Coordinates of C-alpha atoms in Angstrom, one line a residue:
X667 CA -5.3 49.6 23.3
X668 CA -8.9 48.1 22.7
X669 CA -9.8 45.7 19.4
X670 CA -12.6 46.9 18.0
X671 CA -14.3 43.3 18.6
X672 CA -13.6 44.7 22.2
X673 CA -15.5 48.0 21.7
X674 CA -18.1 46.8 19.4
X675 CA -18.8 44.5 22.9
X676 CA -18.6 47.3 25.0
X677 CA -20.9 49.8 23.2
X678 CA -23.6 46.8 23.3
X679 CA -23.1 46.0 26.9
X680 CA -23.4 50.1 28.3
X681 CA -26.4 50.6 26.0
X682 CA -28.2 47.1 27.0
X683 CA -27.9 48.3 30.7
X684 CA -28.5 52.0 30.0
X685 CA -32.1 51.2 28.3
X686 CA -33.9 47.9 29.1
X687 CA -35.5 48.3 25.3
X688 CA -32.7 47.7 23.7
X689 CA -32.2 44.0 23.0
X690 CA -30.1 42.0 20.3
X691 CA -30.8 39.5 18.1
X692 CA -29.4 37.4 15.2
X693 CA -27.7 34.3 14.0
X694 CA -25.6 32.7 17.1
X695 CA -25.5 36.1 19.2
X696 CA -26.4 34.4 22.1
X697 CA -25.4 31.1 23.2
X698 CA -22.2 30.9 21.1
X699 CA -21.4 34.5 21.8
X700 CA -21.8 36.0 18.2
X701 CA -19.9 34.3 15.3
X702 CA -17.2 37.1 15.7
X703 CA -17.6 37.0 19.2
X704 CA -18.7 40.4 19.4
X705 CA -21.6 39.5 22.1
X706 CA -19.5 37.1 24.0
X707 CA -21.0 36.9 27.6
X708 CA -23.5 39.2 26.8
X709 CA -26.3 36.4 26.6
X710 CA -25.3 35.1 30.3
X711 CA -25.3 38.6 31.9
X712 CA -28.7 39.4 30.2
X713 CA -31.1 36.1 29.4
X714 CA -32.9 34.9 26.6
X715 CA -34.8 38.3 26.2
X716 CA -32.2 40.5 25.8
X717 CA -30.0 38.4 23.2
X718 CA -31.7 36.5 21.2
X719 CA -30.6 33.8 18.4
X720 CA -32.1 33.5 15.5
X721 CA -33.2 31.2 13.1
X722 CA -31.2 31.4 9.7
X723 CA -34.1 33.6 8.3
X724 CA -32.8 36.7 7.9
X725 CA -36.0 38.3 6.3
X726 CA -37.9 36.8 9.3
X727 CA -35.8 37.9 12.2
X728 CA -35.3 41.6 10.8
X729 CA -39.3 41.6 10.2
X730 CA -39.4 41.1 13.7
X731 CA -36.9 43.5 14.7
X732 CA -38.9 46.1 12.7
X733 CA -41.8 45.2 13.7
X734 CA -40.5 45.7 17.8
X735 CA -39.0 49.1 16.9
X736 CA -42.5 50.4 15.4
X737 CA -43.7 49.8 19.1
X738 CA -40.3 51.4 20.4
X739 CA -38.5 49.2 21.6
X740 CA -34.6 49.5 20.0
X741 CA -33.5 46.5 18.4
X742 CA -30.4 45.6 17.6
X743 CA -30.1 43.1 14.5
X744 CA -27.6 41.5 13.1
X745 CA -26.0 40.3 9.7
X746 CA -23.1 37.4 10.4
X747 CA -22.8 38.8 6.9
X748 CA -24.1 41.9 5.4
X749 CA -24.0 39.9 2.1
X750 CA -26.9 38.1 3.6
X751 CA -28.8 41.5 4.2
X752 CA -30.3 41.3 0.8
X753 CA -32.3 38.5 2.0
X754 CA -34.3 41.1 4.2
X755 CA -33.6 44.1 1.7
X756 CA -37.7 44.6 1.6
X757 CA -37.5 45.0 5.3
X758 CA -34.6 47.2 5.3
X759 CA -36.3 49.4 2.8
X760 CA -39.9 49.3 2.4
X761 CA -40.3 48.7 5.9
X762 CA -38.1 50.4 8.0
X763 CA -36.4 53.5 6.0
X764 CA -39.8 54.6 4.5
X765 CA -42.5 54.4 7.4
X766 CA -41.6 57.9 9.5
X767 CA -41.8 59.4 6.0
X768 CA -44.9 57.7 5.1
X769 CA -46.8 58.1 8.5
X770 CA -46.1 61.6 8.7
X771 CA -43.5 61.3 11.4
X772 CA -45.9 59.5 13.8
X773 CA -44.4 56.0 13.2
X774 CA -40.7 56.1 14.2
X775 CA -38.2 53.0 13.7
X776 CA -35.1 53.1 16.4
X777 CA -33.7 50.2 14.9
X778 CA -29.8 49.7 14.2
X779 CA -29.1 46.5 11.4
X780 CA -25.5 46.1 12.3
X781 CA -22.4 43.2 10.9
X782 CA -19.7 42.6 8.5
X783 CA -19.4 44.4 5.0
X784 CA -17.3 44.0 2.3
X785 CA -14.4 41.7 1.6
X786 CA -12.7 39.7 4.2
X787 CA -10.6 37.3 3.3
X788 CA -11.2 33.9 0.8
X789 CA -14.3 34.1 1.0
X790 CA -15.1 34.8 -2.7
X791 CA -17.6 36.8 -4.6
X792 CA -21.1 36.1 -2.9
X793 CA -19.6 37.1 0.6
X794 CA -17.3 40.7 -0.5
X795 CA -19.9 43.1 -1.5
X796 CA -19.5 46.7 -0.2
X797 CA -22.8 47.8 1.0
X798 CA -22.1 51.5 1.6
X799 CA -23.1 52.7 -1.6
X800 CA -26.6 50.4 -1.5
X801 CA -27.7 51.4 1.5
X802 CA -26.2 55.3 1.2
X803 CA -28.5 55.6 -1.7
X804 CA -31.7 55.1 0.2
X805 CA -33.3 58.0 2.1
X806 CA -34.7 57.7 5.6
X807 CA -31.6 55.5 6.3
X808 CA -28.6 56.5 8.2
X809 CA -25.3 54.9 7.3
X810 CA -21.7 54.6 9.4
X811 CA -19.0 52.6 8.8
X812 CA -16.4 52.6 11.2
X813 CA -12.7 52.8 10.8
X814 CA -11.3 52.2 15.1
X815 CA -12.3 51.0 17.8
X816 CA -13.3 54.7 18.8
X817 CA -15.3 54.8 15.6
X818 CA -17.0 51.6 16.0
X819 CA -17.8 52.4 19.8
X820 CA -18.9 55.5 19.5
X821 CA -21.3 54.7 16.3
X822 CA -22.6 51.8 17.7
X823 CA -23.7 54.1 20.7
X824 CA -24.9 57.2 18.7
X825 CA -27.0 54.5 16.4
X826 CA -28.7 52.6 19.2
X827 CA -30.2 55.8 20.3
X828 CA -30.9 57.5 17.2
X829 CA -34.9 57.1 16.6
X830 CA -34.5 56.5 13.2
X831 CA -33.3 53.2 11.5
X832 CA -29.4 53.0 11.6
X833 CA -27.5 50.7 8.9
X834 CA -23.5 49.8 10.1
X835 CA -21.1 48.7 7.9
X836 CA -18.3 47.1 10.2
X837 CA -15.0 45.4 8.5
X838 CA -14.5 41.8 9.5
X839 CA -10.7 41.6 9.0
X840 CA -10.7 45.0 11.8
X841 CA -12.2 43.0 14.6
X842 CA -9.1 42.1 15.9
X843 CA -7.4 45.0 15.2
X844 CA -6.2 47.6 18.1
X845 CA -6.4 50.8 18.3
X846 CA -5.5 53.5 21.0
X847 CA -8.5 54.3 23.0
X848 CA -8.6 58.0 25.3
X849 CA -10.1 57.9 28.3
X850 CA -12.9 59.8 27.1
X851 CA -13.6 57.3 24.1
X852 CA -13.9 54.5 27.2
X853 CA -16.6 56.3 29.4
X854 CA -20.3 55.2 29.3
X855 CA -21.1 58.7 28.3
X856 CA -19.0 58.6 24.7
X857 CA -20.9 58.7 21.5
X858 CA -19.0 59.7 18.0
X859 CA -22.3 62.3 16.3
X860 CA -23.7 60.4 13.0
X861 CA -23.1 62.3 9.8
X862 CA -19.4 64.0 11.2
X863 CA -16.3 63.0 9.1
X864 CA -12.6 63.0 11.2
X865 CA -9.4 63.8 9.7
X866 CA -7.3 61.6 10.7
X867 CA -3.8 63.1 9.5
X868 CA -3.4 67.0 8.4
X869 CA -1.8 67.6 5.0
X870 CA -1.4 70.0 2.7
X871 CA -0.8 68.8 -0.9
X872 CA -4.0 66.6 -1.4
X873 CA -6.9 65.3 0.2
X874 CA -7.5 61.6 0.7
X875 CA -11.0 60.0 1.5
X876 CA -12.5 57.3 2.9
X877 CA -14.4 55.1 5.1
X878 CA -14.4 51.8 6.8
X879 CA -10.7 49.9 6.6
X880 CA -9.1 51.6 3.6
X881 CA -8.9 54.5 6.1
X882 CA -5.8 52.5 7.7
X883 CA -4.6 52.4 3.9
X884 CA -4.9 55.9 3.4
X885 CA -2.7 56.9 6.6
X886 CA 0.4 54.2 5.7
X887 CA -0.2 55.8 1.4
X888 CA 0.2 58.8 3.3
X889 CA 2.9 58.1 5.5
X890 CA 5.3 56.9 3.0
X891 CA 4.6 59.7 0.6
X892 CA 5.6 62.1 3.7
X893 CA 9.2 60.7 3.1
X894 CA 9.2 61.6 -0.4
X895 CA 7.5 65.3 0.5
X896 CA 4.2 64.9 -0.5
X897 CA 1.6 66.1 2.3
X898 CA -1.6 64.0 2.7
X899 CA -4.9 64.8 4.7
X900 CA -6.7 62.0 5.5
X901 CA -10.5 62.2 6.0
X902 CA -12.0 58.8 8.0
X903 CA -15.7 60.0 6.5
X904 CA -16.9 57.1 9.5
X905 CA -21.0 58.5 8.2
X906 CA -21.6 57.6 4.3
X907 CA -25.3 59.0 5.3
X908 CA -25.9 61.8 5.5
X909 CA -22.2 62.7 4.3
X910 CA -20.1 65.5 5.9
X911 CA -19.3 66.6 2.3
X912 CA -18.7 70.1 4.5
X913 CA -15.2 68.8 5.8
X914 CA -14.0 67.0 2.6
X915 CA -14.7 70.8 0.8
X916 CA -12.8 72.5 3.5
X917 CA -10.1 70.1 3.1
X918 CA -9.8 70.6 -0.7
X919 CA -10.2 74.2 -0.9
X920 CA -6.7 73.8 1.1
X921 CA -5.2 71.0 -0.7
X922 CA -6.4 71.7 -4.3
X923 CA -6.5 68.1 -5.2
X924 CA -8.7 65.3 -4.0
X925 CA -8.6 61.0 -4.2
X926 CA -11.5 59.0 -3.0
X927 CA -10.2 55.6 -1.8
X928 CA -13.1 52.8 -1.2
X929 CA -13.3 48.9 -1.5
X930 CA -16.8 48.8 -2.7
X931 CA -17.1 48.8 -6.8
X932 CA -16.8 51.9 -8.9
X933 CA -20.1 52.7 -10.4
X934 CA -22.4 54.7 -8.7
X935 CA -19.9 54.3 -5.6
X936 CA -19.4 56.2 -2.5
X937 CA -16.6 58.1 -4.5
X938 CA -18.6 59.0 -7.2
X939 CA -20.9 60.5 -5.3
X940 CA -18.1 62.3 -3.4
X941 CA -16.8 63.4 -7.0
X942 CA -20.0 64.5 -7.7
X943 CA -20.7 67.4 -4.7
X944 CA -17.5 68.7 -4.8
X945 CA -18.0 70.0 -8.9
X946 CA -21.8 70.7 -7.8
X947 CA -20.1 73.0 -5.1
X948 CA -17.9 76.0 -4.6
X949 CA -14.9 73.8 -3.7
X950 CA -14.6 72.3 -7.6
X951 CA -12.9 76.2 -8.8
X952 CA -10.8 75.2 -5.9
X953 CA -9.4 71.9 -7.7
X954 CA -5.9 71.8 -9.4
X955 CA -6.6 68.5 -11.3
X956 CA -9.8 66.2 -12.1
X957 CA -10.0 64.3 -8.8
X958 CA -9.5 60.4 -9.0
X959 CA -11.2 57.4 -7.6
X960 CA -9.4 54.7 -6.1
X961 CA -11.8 51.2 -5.8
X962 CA -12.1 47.7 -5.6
X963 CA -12.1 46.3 -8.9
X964 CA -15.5 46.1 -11.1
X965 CA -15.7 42.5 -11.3
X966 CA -17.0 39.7 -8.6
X967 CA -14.5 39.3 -5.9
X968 CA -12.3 36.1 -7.0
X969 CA -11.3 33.7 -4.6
X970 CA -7.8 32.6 -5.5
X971 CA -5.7 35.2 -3.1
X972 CA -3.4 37.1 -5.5
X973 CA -6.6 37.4 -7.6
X974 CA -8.1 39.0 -4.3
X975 CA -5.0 40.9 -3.5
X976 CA -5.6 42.3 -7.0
X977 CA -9.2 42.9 -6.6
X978 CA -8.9 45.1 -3.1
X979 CA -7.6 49.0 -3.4
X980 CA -3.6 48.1 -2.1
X981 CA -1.4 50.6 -0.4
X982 CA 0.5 51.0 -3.8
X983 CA -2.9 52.0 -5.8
X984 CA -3.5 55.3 -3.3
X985 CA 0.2 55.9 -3.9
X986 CA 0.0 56.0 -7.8
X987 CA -3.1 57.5 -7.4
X988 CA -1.9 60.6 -5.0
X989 CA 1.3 60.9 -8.0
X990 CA -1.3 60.9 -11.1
X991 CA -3.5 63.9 -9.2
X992 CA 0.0 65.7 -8.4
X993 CA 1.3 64.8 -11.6
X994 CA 4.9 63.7 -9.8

């Protein structure tokens, strides 16, 4: 079993060794070994070139870090907060989604913007935003948010050596979390392919969706519903850009019914735009009720706890959801 703190620090550790122009930088990564410890000791085994703090500038440091991936090398920069991303939001955009476009390919940015998304815990409404839907909305970005530790090592991998700017939504209350970790998942070699959704559990009654922790959610909805007889699939989408709509149309073609679980708010969400290809698409004739959307509530995130509680898509919501769609 590996946290995925663990295999977020392995991923940067193989590919720092496997390419000399990778290199990380950001708030504390260095000498405090990353505020979630996620770069511990990899300042000591690398030097002050490699890892690199920052000063609390985010626009600065990520103009920098776009700036080095226009001359190729492959920065790695990030966010103690993706909250704090909007600070650099011109960077993220205007600078390094739209130059390949605008330089007719000739100008390519290998650059990965990488931290925490989304609600943790207590730490009110300027710190929960879900970024997946922001940054999914913006082509010449790529977008992953990882569920495991095999999902976060394997993205981390596949993004650092992607030539094209990479945007990853991680979860800070998973860090600690472990998962089971194959062999295969723990060689140097192992990358999970951006833009490839996994189902996580088969099923046959109706498809569940997500990304990032309410994947976890999904599986425990899914395993107390199994007692009652009710069949989910779960679908860990792990890429919100470009989306593997593909597997999720496969997956309701044999389910007939189909409920997009995400923590992010509901407008113009990542469920919403799931909702959206499926009736565009062949799979809709396919659907025996209007699919529902399962979110985190449409207001700032509270800070009083049972507020919170309230605020966050719960085990119980994909539950009543999965009985609305199967009207049981």
């Amino acid at each position: 079993q590996v946290t995925v703190r663990d295999a977020l620090n392995q991923a940067l550790d193989e590919e720092l060794e496997r390419d000399e122009r990778v290199f990380l930088l950001g708030e504390e990564v260095a000498q405090y070994d990353g505020a979630y410890k996620i770069s511990r000791g990899l300042w000591k085994k690398y030097g002050d070139k490699r890892v690199i703090d920052t000063p609390i500038s985010e626009m600065g440091f990520t103009g920098i870090a776009v700036g080095a991936a226009m001359v190729w090398l492959r920065p790695v920069c990030e966010f103690m907060t993706f909250n704090f991303s909007m600070q650099a939001i011109d960077q993220v955009i205007n600078s390094a989604a739209k130059t390949c476009y605008m330089s007719s390919g000739s100008i390519a940015v290998p650059i990965v913007f990488r931290g925490p998304n989304g609600a943790s815990a207590g730490v009110a409404a300027q710190h929960s935003q879900c970024f997946a839907a922001w940054y999914g909305h913006c082509p010449g970005l790529k977008v992953v948010s990882p569920w495991s530790s095999e999902d976060a090592k394997g993205l981390l991998k596949a993004s650092i050596r992607d030539d094209n700017p990479v945007v990853m939504l991680e979860n800070e209350l998973l860090y600690g979390v472990p998962f089971e970790m194959s062999e295969q998942a723990q060689s140097k070699d192992f990358v999970v392919p951006i833009g490839k959704a996994k189902i996580e559990r088969q099923g046959t009654h109706v498809t569940l969706v997500s990304h990032s922790r309410p994947v976890g959610h999904c599986l425990e909805a899914a395993a107390v519903l199994a007692k009652e007889g009710v069949e989910c699939e779960v679908i860990n989408l792990r890429t919100i850009r470009p989306m593997d709509i593909e597997t999720v149309e496969a997956s309701v073609v044999k389910t007939n019914h189909l409920v997009t679980v995400e923590g992010g708010w509901p407008q113009f969400g990542v469920g919403a735009e799931i909702c959206a290809r499926i009736m565009e698409g062949s799979a809709f004739n396919y659907l025996d009720a209007p699919a529902v959307r399962v979110t985190g509530a449409d207001v700032p995130m509270p800070y009083a706890k049972i507020l919170e509680d309230n605020c966050i898509p719960q085990v119980k919501d994909i539950i009543f959801a999965v009985k609305k769609t199967l009207n049981i």
